[in-house]
mmCIF file of C-alpha atoms in Angstrom:
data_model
loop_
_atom_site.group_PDB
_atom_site.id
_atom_site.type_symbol
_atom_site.label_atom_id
_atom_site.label_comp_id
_atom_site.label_asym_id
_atom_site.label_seq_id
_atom_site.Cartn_x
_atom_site.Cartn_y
_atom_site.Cartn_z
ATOM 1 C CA UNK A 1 251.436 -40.695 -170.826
ATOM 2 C CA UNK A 2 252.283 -43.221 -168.492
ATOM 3 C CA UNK A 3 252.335 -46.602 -170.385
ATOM 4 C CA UNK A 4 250.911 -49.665 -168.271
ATOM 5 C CA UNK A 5 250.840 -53.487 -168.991
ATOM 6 C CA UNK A 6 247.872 -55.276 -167.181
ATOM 7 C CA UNK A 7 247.578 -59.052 -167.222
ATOM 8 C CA UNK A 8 244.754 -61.355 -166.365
ATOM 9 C CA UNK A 9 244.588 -64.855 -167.396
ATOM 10 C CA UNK A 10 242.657 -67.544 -168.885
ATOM 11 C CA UNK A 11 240.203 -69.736 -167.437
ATOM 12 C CA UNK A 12 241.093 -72.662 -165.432
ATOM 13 C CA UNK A 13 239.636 -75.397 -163.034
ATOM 14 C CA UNK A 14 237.093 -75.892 -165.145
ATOM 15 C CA UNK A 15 235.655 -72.386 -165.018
ATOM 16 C CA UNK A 16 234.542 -71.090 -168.830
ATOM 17 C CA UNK A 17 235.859 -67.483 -167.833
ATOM 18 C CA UNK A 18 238.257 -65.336 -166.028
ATOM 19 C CA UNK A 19 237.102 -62.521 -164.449
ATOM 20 C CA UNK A 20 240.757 -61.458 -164.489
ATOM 21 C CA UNK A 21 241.243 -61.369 -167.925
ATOM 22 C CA UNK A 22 237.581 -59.779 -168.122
ATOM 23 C CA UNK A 23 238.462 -56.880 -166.228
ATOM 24 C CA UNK A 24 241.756 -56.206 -167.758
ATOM 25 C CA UNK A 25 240.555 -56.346 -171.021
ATOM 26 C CA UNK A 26 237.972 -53.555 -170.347
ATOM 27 C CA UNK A 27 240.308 -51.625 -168.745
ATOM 28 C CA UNK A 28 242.381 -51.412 -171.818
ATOM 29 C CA UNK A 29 239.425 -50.902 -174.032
ATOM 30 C CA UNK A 30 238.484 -47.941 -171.850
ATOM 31 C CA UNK A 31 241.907 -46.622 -169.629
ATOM 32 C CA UNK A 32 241.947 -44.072 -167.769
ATOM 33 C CA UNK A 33 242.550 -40.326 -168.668
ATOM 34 C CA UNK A 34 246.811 -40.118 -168.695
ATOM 35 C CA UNK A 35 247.323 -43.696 -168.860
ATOM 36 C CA UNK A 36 248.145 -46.283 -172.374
ATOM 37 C CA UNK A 37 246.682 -49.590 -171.215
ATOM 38 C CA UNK A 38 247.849 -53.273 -173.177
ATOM 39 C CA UNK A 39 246.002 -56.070 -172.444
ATOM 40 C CA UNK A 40 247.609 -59.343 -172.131
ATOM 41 C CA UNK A 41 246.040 -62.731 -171.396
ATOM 42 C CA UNK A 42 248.288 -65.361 -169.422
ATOM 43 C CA UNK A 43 248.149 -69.124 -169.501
ATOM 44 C CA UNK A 44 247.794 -70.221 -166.849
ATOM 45 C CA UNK A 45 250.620 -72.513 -166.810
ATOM 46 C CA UNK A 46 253.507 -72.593 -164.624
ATOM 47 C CA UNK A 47 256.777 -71.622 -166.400
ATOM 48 C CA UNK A 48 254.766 -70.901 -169.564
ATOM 49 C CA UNK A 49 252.851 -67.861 -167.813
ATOM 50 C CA UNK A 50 256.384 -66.030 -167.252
ATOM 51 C CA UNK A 51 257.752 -66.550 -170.030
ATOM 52 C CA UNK A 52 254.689 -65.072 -171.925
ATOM 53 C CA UNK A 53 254.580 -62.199 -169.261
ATOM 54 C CA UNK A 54 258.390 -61.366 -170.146
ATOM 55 C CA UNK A 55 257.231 -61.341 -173.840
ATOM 56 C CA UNK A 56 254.857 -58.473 -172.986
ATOM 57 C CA UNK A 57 257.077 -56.870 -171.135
ATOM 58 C CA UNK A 58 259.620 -56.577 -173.652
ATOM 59 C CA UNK A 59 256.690 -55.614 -176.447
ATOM 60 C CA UNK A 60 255.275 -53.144 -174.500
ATOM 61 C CA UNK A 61 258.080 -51.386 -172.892
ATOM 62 C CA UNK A 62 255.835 -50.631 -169.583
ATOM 63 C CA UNK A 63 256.250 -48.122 -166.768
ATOM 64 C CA UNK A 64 253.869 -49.918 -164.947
ATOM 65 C CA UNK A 65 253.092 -53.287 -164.936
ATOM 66 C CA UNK A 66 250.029 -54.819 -162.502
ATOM 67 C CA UNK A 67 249.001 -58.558 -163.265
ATOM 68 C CA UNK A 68 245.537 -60.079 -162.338
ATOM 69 C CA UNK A 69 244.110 -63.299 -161.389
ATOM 70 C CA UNK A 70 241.270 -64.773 -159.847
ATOM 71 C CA UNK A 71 240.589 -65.828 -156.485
ATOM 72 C CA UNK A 72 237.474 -67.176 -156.162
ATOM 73 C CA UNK A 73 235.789 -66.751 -152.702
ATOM 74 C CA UNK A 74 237.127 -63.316 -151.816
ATOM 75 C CA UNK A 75 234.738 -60.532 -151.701
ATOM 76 C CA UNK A 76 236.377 -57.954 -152.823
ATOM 77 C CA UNK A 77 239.485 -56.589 -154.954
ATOM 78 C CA UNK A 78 242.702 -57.701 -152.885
ATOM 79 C CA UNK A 79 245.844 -56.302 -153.755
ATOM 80 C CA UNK A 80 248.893 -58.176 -153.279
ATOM 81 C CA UNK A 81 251.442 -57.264 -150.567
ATOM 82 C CA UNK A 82 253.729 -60.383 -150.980
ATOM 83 C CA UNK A 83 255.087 -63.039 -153.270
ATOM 84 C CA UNK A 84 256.854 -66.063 -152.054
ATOM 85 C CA UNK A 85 259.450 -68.076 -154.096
ATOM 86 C CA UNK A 86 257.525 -71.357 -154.130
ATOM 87 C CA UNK A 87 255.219 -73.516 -156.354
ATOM 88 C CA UNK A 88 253.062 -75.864 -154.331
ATOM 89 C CA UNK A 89 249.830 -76.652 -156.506
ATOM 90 C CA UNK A 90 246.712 -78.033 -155.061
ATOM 91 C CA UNK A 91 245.428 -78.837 -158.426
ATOM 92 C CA UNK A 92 246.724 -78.900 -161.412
ATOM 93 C CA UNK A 93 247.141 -76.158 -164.199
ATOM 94 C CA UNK A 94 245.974 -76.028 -167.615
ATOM 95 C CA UNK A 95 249.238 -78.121 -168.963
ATOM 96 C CA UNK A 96 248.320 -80.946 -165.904
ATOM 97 C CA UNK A 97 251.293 -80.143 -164.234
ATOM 98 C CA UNK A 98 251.424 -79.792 -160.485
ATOM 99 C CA UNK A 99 254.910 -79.254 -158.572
ATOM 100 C CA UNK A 100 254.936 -79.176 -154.908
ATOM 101 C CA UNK A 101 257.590 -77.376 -153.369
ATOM 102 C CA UNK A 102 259.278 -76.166 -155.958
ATOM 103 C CA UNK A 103 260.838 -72.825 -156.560
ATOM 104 C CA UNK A 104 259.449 -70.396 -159.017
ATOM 105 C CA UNK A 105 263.180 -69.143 -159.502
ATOM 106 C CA UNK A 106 265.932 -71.381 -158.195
ATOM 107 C CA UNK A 107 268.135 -69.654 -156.008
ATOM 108 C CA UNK A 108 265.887 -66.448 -156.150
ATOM 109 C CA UNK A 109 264.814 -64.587 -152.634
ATOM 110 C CA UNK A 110 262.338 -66.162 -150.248
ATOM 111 C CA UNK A 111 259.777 -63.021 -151.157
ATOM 112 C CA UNK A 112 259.565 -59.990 -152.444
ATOM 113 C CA UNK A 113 256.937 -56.873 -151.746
ATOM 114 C CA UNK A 114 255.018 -55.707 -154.152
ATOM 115 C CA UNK A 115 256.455 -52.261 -155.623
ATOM 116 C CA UNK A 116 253.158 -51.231 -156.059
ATOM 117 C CA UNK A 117 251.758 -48.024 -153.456
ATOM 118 C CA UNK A 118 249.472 -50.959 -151.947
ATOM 119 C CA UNK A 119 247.483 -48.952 -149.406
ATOM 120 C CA UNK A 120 247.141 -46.050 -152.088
ATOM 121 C CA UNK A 121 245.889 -48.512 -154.616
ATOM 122 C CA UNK A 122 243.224 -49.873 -151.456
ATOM 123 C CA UNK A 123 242.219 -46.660 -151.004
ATOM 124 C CA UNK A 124 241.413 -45.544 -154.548
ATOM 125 C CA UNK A 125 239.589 -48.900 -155.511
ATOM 126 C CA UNK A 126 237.233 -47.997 -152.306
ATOM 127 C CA UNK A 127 236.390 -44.406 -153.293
ATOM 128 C CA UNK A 128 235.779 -45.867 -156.455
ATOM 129 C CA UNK A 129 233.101 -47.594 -154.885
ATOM 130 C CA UNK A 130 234.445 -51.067 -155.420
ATOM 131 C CA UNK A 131 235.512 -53.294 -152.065
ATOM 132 C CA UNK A 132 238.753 -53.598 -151.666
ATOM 133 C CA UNK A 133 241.791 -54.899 -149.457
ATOM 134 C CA UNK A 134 245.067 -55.594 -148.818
ATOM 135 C CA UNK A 135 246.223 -59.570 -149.116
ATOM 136 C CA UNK A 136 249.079 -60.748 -146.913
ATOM 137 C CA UNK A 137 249.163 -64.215 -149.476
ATOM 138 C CA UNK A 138 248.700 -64.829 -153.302
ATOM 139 C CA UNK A 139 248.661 -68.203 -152.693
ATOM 140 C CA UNK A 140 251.104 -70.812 -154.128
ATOM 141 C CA UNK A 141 249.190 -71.542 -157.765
ATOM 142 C CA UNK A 142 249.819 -70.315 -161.053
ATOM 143 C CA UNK A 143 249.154 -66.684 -159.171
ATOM 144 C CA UNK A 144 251.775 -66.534 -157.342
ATOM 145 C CA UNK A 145 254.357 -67.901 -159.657
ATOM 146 C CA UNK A 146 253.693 -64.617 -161.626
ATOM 147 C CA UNK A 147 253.673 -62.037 -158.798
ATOM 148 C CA UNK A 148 256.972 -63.539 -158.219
ATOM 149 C CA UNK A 149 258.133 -63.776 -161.796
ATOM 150 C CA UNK A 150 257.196 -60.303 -162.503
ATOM 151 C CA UNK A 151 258.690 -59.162 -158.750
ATOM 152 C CA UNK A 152 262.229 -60.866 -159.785
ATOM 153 C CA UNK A 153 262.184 -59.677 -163.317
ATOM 154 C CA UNK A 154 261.841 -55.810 -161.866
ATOM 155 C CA UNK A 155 264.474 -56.176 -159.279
ATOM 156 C CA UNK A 156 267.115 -57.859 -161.764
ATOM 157 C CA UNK A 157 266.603 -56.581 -165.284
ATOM 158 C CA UNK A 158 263.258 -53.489 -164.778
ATOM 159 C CA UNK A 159 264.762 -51.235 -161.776
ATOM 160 C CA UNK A 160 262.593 -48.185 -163.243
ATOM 161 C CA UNK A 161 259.588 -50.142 -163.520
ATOM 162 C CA UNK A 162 256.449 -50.193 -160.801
ATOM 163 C CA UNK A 163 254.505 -53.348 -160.525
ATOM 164 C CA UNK A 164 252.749 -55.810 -158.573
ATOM 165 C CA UNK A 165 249.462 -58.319 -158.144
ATOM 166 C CA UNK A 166 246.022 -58.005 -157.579
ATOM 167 C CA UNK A 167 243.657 -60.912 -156.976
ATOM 168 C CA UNK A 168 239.526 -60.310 -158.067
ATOM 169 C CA UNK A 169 236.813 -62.210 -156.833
ATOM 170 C CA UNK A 170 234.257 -64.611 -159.087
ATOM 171 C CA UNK A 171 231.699 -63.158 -161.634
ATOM 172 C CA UNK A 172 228.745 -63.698 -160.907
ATOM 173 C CA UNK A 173 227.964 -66.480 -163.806
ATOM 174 C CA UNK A 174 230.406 -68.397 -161.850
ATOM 175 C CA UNK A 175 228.197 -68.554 -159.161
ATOM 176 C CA UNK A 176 224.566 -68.595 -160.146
ATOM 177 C CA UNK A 177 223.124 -69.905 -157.212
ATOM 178 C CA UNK A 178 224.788 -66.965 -155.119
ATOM 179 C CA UNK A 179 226.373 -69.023 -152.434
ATOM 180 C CA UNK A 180 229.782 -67.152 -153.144
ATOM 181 C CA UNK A 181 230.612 -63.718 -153.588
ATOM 182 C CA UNK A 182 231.200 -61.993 -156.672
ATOM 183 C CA UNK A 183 231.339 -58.449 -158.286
ATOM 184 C CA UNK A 184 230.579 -58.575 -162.018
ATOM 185 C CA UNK A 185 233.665 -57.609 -164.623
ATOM 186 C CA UNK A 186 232.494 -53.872 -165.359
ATOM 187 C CA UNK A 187 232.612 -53.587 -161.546
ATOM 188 C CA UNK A 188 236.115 -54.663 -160.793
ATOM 189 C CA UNK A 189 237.308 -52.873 -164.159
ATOM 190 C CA UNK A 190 235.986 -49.946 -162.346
ATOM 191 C CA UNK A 191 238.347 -51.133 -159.693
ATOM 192 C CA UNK A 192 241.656 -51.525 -161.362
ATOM 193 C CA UNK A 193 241.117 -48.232 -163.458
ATOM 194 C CA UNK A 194 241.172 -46.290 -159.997
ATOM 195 C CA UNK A 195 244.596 -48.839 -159.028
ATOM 196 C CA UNK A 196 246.378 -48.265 -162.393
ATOM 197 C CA UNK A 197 245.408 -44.183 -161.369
ATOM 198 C CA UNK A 198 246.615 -44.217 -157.797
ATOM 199 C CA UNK A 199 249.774 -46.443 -158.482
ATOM 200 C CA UNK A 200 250.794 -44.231 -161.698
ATOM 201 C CA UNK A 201 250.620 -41.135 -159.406
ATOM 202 C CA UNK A 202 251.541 -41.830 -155.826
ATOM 203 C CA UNK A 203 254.978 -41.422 -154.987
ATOM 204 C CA UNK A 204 254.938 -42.391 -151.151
ATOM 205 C CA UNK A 205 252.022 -44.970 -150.009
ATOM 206 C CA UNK A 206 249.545 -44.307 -147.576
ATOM 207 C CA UNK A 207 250.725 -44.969 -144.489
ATOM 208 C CA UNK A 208 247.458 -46.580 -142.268
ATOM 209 C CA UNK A 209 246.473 -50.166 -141.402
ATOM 210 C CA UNK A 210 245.697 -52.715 -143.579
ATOM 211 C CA UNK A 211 246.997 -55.481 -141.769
ATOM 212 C CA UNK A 212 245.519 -58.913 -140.153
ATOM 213 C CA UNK A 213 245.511 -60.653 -136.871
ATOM 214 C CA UNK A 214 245.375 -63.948 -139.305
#
């Protein structure tokens, strides 16, 4: 059995849900065949979010760790190529703090790439019927100060451990008038069950295009 740790995190901006945390916690109520699923929810807090993430890490003794957030206005399930080693908030998080410019580990890499089979993952999410791409950018929010947490923490302390980000779009209560897209929780936990599948078994990723001109 291939033990996995998936994150998603609380709401924020105002929102009353998460689809991230949403989805992850159905996937763990109902994992896939092979695969031990925890649920954990993050604040979403900078510093505080890592620290918490570590905490799981260490309880949970994961071969495979994949975190989730939300990134409302995307259509589909994007899974994250990159993180960069900055904090640069547009608003503020859930503590009211808001640092521009400032590293998420000091001294740390400019990036790191996902460890995650990417294009696999893409692949599997789409056959599960569920839209899907790969995302050259996690932003610079509370997201991306946990793809990067969890990116240094596996190349300094977790060598043996797979793991990476995935971004999921609104649900639709967060959009009732329907100007936005959104996939509904049951439909991106359909998503991430066919991700945890593809990145627990694929050795080598897919090697096709996912890339942007932009």
């Amino acid at each position: 059995m291939t033990r996995v740790l998936i994150t998603g995190f609380e709401p924020f901006g105002g929102e009353s849900v998460n689809p991230s945390w949403q989805a992850a916690s159905m996937v763990a109520a109902e994992p896939p065949a092979g695969l031990t699923v925890t649920a954990v929810q993050l604040p979403c807090v900078f510093g505080e979010s890592v620290v918490a993430l570590r905490r799981a890490v260490r309880e949970s003794g994961p071969d495979l760790v994949v975190c989730v957030g939300q990134a409302g206005g995307r259509p589909g399930v994007t899974v994250e190529r990159i993180a960069v080693n900055v904090d640069d908030a547009r608003i503020t998080d859930n503590a009211g703090a808001a640092p521009v410019d400032e590293p998420v580990v000091p001294g740390g890499p400019a990036a790191y790439f996902s460890t995650l089979p990417i294009k696999a993952c893409v692949a599997a999410i789409r056959e599960a019927g569920v839209p899907a791409a790969v995302s050259n950018t996690a932003g610079t929010f509370v997201c991306n100060h946990v793809a990067y947490g969890l990116a240094h923490l596996i190349a300094t302390e977790l060598p043996g451990v797979r793991g990476g980000f995935v971004h999921v779009p609104w649900a639709p209560e967060q959009v009732p008038d329907g100007t936005a897209a959104a996939l509904p929780a049951a439909t991106v936990a359909q998503g991430l069950r066919a991700l945890l599948l593809a990145a627990a078994t694929t050795a080598e990723d897919l090697r096709v295009t996912e890339g942007a001109t932009h």
